[in-house]
Amino acid sequence: MYAIFTQVFGSSPRQYYTNLKVKKAKELLLLTNKGVDEISSELGFSSVFHFSRQFKRWTFKSPSEYRLNPTR
């Protein structure tokens, strides 16, 4: 099943799910006034700290920085 998923979607299930989370996080940061804590909870993170750390790993910016300046 893993091999089929990877072949069809071009990435592992975990990577695919992570990409969905990143996309949704960026969308929520740019298109809503929701706080980082609310976005973190909505995306299923156990804490705001964990979400912020992961978001920075994905985008090289904190959620607050990304909201102010979404371009790299």
CSV table of C-alpha atoms in Angstrom, one decimal:
chain,number,residue,atom,x,y,z
A,1,MET,CA,0.0,0.0,0.0
A,2,TYR,CA,2.8,2.4,0.9
A,3,ALA,CA,4.5,1.8,-2.5
A,4,ILE,CA,1.3,2.4,-4.4
A,5,PHE,CA,0.5,5.6,-2.5
A,6,THR,CA,4.0,6.9,-3.1
A,7,GLN,CA,3.8,6.0,-6.8
A,8,VAL,CA,0.4,7.6,-7.2
A,9,PHE,CA,1.0,10.8,-5.2
A,10,GLY,CA,4.8,11.1,-5.7
A,11,SER,CA,5.5,11.2,-1.9
A,12,SER,CA,5.2,9.1,1.2
A,13,PRO,CA,1.9,9.2,3.0
A,14,ARG,CA,3.6,11.1,5.9
A,15,GLN,CA,5.1,13.7,3.5
A,16,TYR,CA,1.8,14.1,1.7
A,17,TYR,CA,0.0,14.7,5.0
A,18,THR,CA,2.7,17.2,6.1
A,19,ASN,CA,2.4,19.1,2.9
A,20,LEU,CA,-1.4,19.3,3.4
A,21,LYS,CA,-0.8,20.7,6.9
A,22,VAL,CA,1.7,23.3,5.7
A,23,LYS,CA,-0.7,24.4,2.9
A,24,LYS,CA,-3.6,24.7,5.4
A,25,ALA,CA,-1.5,26.5,7.9
A,26,LYS,CA,-0.3,29.1,5.4
A,27,GLU,CA,-3.9,29.6,4.1
A,28,LEU,CA,-5.2,30.1,7.7
A,29,LEU,CA,-2.4,32.5,8.5
A,30,LEU,CA,-3.0,34.6,5.4
A,31,LEU,CA,-6.7,34.5,5.0
A,32,THR,CA,-8.1,34.5,8.5
A,33,ASN,CA,-7.6,36.5,11.7
A,34,LYS,CA,-7.3,33.3,13.8
A,35,GLY,CA,-4.6,33.3,16.4
A,36,VAL,CA,-1.6,30.9,16.1
A,37,ASP,CA,-3.0,29.0,19.1
A,38,GLU,CA,-6.3,28.4,17.3
A,39,ILE,CA,-4.6,27.4,14.1
A,40,SER,CA,-2.3,25.1,15.9
A,41,SER,CA,-5.3,23.4,17.6
A,42,GLU,CA,-7.3,23.2,14.4
A,43,LEU,CA,-4.4,21.4,12.7
A,44,GLY,CA,-4.1,18.9,15.5
A,45,PHE,CA,-0.9,20.0,17.1
A,46,SER,CA,-0.5,19.2,20.8
A,47,SER,CA,0.9,22.7,21.6
A,48,VAL,CA,1.5,26.1,20.0
A,49,PHE,CA,5.2,25.6,20.6
A,50,HIS,CA,5.3,22.4,18.6
A,51,PHE,CA,3.3,24.0,15.8
A,52,SER,CA,5.5,27.1,15.7
A,53,ARG,CA,8.7,25.0,15.7
A,54,GLN,CA,7.4,22.7,12.9
A,55,PHE,CA,6.1,25.7,10.9
A,56,LYS,CA,9.5,27.4,11.1
A,57,ARG,CA,11.1,24.1,10.0
A,58,TRP,CA,8.8,24.0,6.9
A,59,THR,CA,8.9,27.6,5.9
A,60,PHE,CA,12.0,29.1,7.6
A,61,LYS,CA,9.7,31.7,9.2
A,62,SER,CA,7.7,31.7,12.4
A,63,PRO,CA,3.9,31.8,11.9
A,64,SER,CA,3.9,35.5,12.9
A,65,GLU,CA,6.7,36.4,10.5
A,66,TYR,CA,5.0,34.4,7.7
A,67,ARG,CA,1.7,36.3,8.3
A,68,LEU,CA,3.5,39.6,8.0
A,69,ASN,CA,5.6,38.7,5.0
A,70,PRO,CA,4.6,35.5,3.2
A,71,THR,CA,7.3,35.6,0.5
A,72,ARG,CA,10.6,34.1,1.2
